[in-house]
């Protein structure tokens, strides 16, 4: 029928149908259901009666490579189950398989032995020695990736080996492999082994046997070896003292940048061991020369900027001027161009970020009394830096600088407001502190920062910001808190659609309610909770009230909770929406745990009436199932935490008494005019208000490592 209506001017359509048919024919071809033949499957089949050890030995003996890799990868599990039999029967077979095996098996064995050593599942040194012999045999594998894997296993084995075994089995070949006639990979391994074993021996042996070898490797013709050995000199120096300082200073002037960087880092890490004379006459001149001669060597400058605070620790006033000038130069590293933008150089940005990280240490070094003249211009520059990462780093260290400034905190008020009003969201939420003047401007900036975060899609940041807002209840006067922050938190509670944010808003609102010292304001807040949430038209708001009740059981004393929250919560048993009744059922154990006899006998009767109503009249199957489950778990005679030990109950009772006393005291403070509001104290405590846990930004934070 349809073919008779097709005209000849439709060749493309016909061709398209033919293509579709060809594709269908291709799809319907017989598909091979197994990638293995019957013979191959038979070869891979293992007798089910074999135990784990026997199966491992069998597969290592006659199995295919994929099976051998699987057995070797499972070696840590076998050691945990049966260490004696595994080392007696399986490990010798592994050594046999490793001879002439490919990279995959080698890497699997190195990883398994490393796991065994790191997990401390070996109980006797003979097993560690058995692993050591295997590792040393394959340490110089021709594949550098495999060789590196075995080296990591060896370094881990050194921790578990006795001194005599290390001396005989590790140090003897180490002296041989470090010679110039050996490959580069072997000499690099010698450097790392040397640094590892240094901590195992006393100073005399290190000086006699390891120090000459270390000095020899520091003079190696290959710069990779010199740099690697330089990184290990720190552990050797901690065993021998500062005898290697001349070598480190010489390496700091090496022709290769990586060697200079390694030497410089090692010297800074050993600063606490270097005496004052060497600091003054060796280290400080070295730093000055690095700053003067390494302008193009930004890797060294990045390291210097990261270590600058540690470098200045313990130096005398004689070096302050020079070092402060160098630090201020690092704070503006990177040429500026038009439009308030930098050249985009990553190293320059990293240097300025590191300066932010070290700024608190530099305030200590310069002394806070001299902050305005010595460091303020640099600090202001970093807070207004064109790069977001730098401003974020400045915000992250701001609270530490503020604590050090103490009564001079007003100096950085402008920078605080600039960071709180920053265009970049991550800078706003990383800002840590407050100031002691123009408090209304600051609070406006805090509210604006919260609104910006709330409008973004980063709900986790919003949740954590609300967590930090809870400390405002202990810092601000009740009037200021009630007028500025309480309405905003209530709006979030009733309008935000993200459940974690809603719950955190409920917690913050309860905290504000608890620490509000004015009875009339407390009453107003409670009335709003009842009218807008518990008796609200939207079932969604009534659910939010139960969230508030859940938080209130944690924040308030039992007495306060029972007097203000319990009855409105129980009245929701009549709610027409099943979801509300369902949530109430889930909350019943928590509500019942707040009751104490005989004082709360009437409240207990109302709660039991609520339970009976749900059991007898409820029609929703989910609510019925939940109330039955809840009532079966509720104690019949005791009322609170019957499963807890006597000590736990006593601790909870003491905590509740403490909460009740605090609530009474907070109200008495108003009548006795004991409200204390110290702006400087506010400054120190507001560190947690806008700090949205720097760990949430640690992946993005730029710093030298």
Coordinates of N, CA and C in Angstrom, one line a residue, residues 93-186:
X93 N 56.5 -18.7 46.1 CA 55.9 -18.8 44.8 C 55.9 -17.5 44.1
X94 N 55.6 -16.4 44.9 CA 55.6 -15.1 44.3 C 57.0 -14.7 43.8
X95 N 58.0 -15.0 44.6 CA 59.4 -14.7 44.2 C 59.7 -15.5 42.9
X96 N 59.2 -16.7 42.8 CA 59.5 -17.4 41.5 C 58.8 -16.8 40.4
X97 N 57.6 -16.3 40.5 CA 56.8 -15.7 39.5 C 57.5 -14.4 39.0
X98 N 58.1 -13.7 40.0 CA 58.6 -12.4 39.7 C 59.9 -12.4 38.8
X99 N 60.6 -13.6 38.8 CA 61.7 -13.7 38.0 C 61.3 -13.7 36.5
X100 N 61.7 -12.7 35.8 CA 61.4 -12.6 34.4 C 60.0 -12.2 34.1
X101 N 59.2 -11.7 35.1 CA 57.8 -11.4 34.8 C 57.7 -10.0 34.2
X102 N 56.5 -9.6 33.7 CA 56.3 -8.3 33.2 C 56.1 -7.2 34.2
X103 N 55.9 -6.0 33.7 CA 55.7 -4.9 34.6 C 54.4 -5.0 35.5
X104 N 53.4 -5.6 34.9 CA 52.1 -5.6 35.6 C 52.2 -6.4 36.9
X105 N 52.9 -7.6 36.8 CA 53.1 -8.4 38.0 C 54.0 -7.8 39.0
X106 N 55.1 -7.1 38.4 CA 56.1 -6.5 39.3 C 55.4 -5.4 40.1
X107 N 54.6 -4.6 39.5 CA 53.9 -3.5 40.1 C 52.9 -4.0 41.2
X108 N 52.2 -5.1 40.8 CA 51.2 -5.6 41.8 C 51.9 -6.2 43.0
X109 N 53.1 -6.8 42.8 CA 53.9 -7.3 44.0 C 54.4 -6.2 44.8
X110 N 55.0 -5.2 44.2 CA 55.5 -4.0 45.0 C 54.4 -3.4 45.8
X111 N 53.2 -3.2 45.2 CA 52.1 -2.6 45.9 C 51.6 -3.5 47.0
X112 N 51.5 -4.8 46.8 CA 51.1 -5.7 47.9 C 52.0 -5.7 49.1
X113 N 53.3 -5.8 48.8 CA 54.3 -5.8 49.9 C 54.3 -4.5 50.6
X114 N 54.1 -3.4 49.9 CA 54.0 -2.1 50.5 C 52.8 -2.0 51.5
X115 N 51.7 -2.5 51.0 CA 50.5 -2.5 51.9 C 50.7 -3.4 53.1
X116 N 51.4 -4.5 53.0 CA 51.6 -5.4 54.1 C 52.5 -4.7 55.1
X117 N 53.5 -4.0 54.7 CA 54.4 -3.3 55.6 C 53.8 -2.1 56.2
X118 N 53.0 -1.3 55.5 CA 52.3 -0.1 56.0 C 51.2 -0.4 57.0
X119 N 50.5 -1.5 56.8 CA 49.4 -1.9 57.6 C 49.8 -2.6 58.9
X120 N 51.1 -2.8 59.1 CA 51.6 -3.5 60.3 C 50.9 -4.8 60.6
X121 N 50.8 -5.6 59.6 CA 50.1 -6.9 59.7 C 51.2 -8.0 59.8
X122 N 52.5 -7.6 59.8 CA 53.5 -8.6 60.0 C 54.0 -8.6 61.5
X123 N 54.0 -9.8 62.1 CA 54.3 -9.9 63.5 C 55.7 -10.2 63.8
X124 N 56.5 -10.8 62.9 CA 57.8 -11.2 63.2 C 58.8 -10.7 62.2
X125 N 60.0 -10.4 62.6 CA 61.0 -9.8 61.7 C 61.4 -10.7 60.5
X126 N 61.3 -12.0 60.7 CA 61.7 -12.9 59.7 C 60.9 -12.7 58.4
X127 N 59.6 -12.4 58.6 CA 58.7 -12.1 57.4 C 59.1 -10.8 56.7
X128 N 59.5 -9.8 57.5 CA 60.0 -8.5 57.0 C 61.3 -8.8 56.2
X129 N 62.1 -9.6 56.7 CA 63.4 -9.9 56.1 C 63.1 -10.6 54.8
X130 N 62.1 -11.5 54.8 CA 61.8 -12.2 53.5 C 61.3 -11.2 52.4
X131 N 60.5 -10.2 52.8 CA 60.1 -9.2 51.9 C 61.3 -8.4 51.4
X132 N 62.2 -8.1 52.3 CA 63.4 -7.2 52.0 C 64.2 -7.9 50.9
X133 N 64.4 -9.2 51.0 CA 65.3 -9.9 50.0 C 64.6 -9.8 48.7
X134 N 63.3 -9.9 48.6 CA 62.6 -9.8 47.3 C 62.7 -8.4 46.8
X135 N 62.6 -7.4 47.6 CA 62.6 -6.0 47.2 C 64.0 -5.7 46.6
X136 N 65.0 -6.0 47.4 CA 66.4 -5.7 46.9 C 66.7 -6.4 45.6
X137 N 66.1 -7.5 45.4 CA 66.4 -8.3 44.1 C 65.9 -7.6 42.9
X138 N 64.8 -6.8 43.1 CA 64.2 -6.2 41.9 C 64.3 -4.6 42.0
X139 N 65.1 -4.1 42.9 CA 65.1 -2.7 43.1 C 65.7 -2.0 41.8
X140 N 66.6 -2.6 41.1 CA 67.2 -2.0 40.0 C 66.6 -2.5 38.7
X141 N 65.3 -2.7 38.7 CA 64.6 -3.1 37.5 C 64.8 -2.1 36.4
X142 N 64.9 -2.6 35.1 CA 65.1 -1.7 34.0 C 64.0 -0.7 33.7
X143 N 62.8 -1.1 34.1 CA 61.7 -0.2 33.9 C 61.7 0.8 35.1
X144 N 61.9 2.1 34.9 CA 61.9 3.1 36.0 C 60.7 3.2 36.8
X145 N 59.5 2.9 36.2 CA 58.3 2.9 37.0 C 58.3 1.8 38.0
X146 N 58.7 0.6 37.5 CA 58.8 -0.6 38.4 C 59.8 -0.4 39.5
X147 N 61.0 0.1 39.1 CA 62.0 0.4 40.0 C 61.6 1.4 41.1
X148 N 60.9 2.4 40.7 CA 60.4 3.4 41.7 C 59.4 2.7 42.7
X149 N 58.5 1.8 42.2 CA 57.6 1.2 43.1 C 58.3 0.3 44.1
X150 N 59.3 -0.4 43.7 CA 60.1 -1.2 44.6 C 60.8 -0.4 45.6
X151 N 61.3 0.8 45.2 CA 62.0 1.7 46.1 C 61.1 2.2 47.2
X152 N 59.8 2.5 46.9 CA 58.9 2.9 47.9 C 58.6 1.8 48.9
X153 N 58.6 0.5 48.4 CA 58.4 -0.6 49.3 C 59.6 -0.8 50.2
X154 N 60.8 -0.6 49.7 CA 62.0 -0.7 50.5 C 62.0 0.4 51.6
X155 N 61.7 1.6 51.2 CA 61.7 2.7 52.2 C 60.7 2.4 53.4
X156 N 59.6 1.8 53.0 CA 58.7 1.4 54.1 C 59.2 0.3 54.9
X157 N 59.9 -0.7 54.3 CA 60.5 -1.8 55.0 C 61.5 -1.4 56.0
X158 N 62.3 -0.3 55.7 CA 63.3 0.2 56.6 C 62.8 0.5 58.0
X159 N 61.5 1.0 58.0 CA 60.9 1.4 59.3 C 60.7 0.2 60.2
X160 N 60.5 -1.0 59.6 CA 60.2 -2.2 60.4 C 61.4 -3.1 60.6
X161 N 62.6 -2.7 60.0 CA 63.8 -3.6 60.1 C 64.6 -3.2 61.3
X162 N 65.3 -4.2 61.9 CA 66.3 -3.9 63.0 C 67.6 -3.2 62.4
X163 N 68.3 -2.6 63.2 CA 69.5 -1.8 62.7 C 70.5 -2.8 62.0
X164 N 70.7 -3.9 62.6 CA 71.8 -4.8 62.1 C 71.4 -5.3 60.7
X165 N 70.1 -5.6 60.5 CA 69.7 -6.0 59.2 C 69.8 -4.9 58.1
X166 N 69.5 -3.7 58.5 CA 69.7 -2.5 57.6 C 71.2 -2.4 57.3
X167 N 72.0 -2.5 58.3 CA 73.4 -2.3 58.1 C 74.0 -3.3 57.1
X168 N 73.6 -4.6 57.3 CA 74.1 -5.6 56.5 C 73.5 -5.7 55.1
X169 N 72.2 -5.6 55.0 CA 71.5 -5.8 53.8 C 71.2 -4.5 52.9
X170 N 71.2 -3.4 53.6 CA 70.9 -2.1 52.8 C 72.1 -1.3 52.6
X171 N 72.9 -1.0 53.7 CA 74.0 -0.1 53.6 C 75.1 -0.6 52.7
X172 N 75.4 -1.9 52.8 CA 76.5 -2.4 52.0 C 76.2 -2.3 50.5
X173 N 75.1 -2.7 49.9 CA 74.8 -2.4 48.5 C 74.7 -0.9 48.2
X174 N 74.3 -0.1 49.2 CA 74.1 1.3 49.0 C 75.5 2.0 48.7
X175 N 76.5 1.6 49.4 CA 77.9 2.1 49.1 C 78.3 1.8 47.6
X176 N 77.9 0.6 47.2 CA 78.3 0.2 45.8 C 77.5 0.9 44.8
X177 N 76.1 1.1 45.0 CA 75.3 1.7 44.0 C 75.5 3.2 43.8
X178 N 76.0 3.8 44.8 CA 76.2 5.3 44.7 C 77.4 5.7 43.9
X179 N 78.1 4.8 43.4 CA 79.3 5.2 42.6 C 78.9 5.7 41.2
X180 N 79.7 6.5 40.7 CA 79.4 7.2 39.4 C 79.2 6.2 38.3
X181 N 79.8 5.0 38.4 CA 79.7 4.0 37.3 C 78.3 3.4 37.2
X182 N 77.5 3.6 38.2 CA 76.2 3.0 38.2 C 75.2 4.0 37.6
X183 N 74.0 3.5 37.1 CA 73.1 4.3 36.4 C 72.5 5.4 37.3
X184 N 72.0 6.4 36.6 CA 71.4 7.6 37.3 C 70.3 7.1 38.3
X185 N 69.4 6.2 37.8 CA 68.3 5.7 38.7 C 68.8 5.1 40.0
X186 N 69.9 4.3 39.9 CA 70.5 3.7 41.1 C 71.0 4.7 42.1

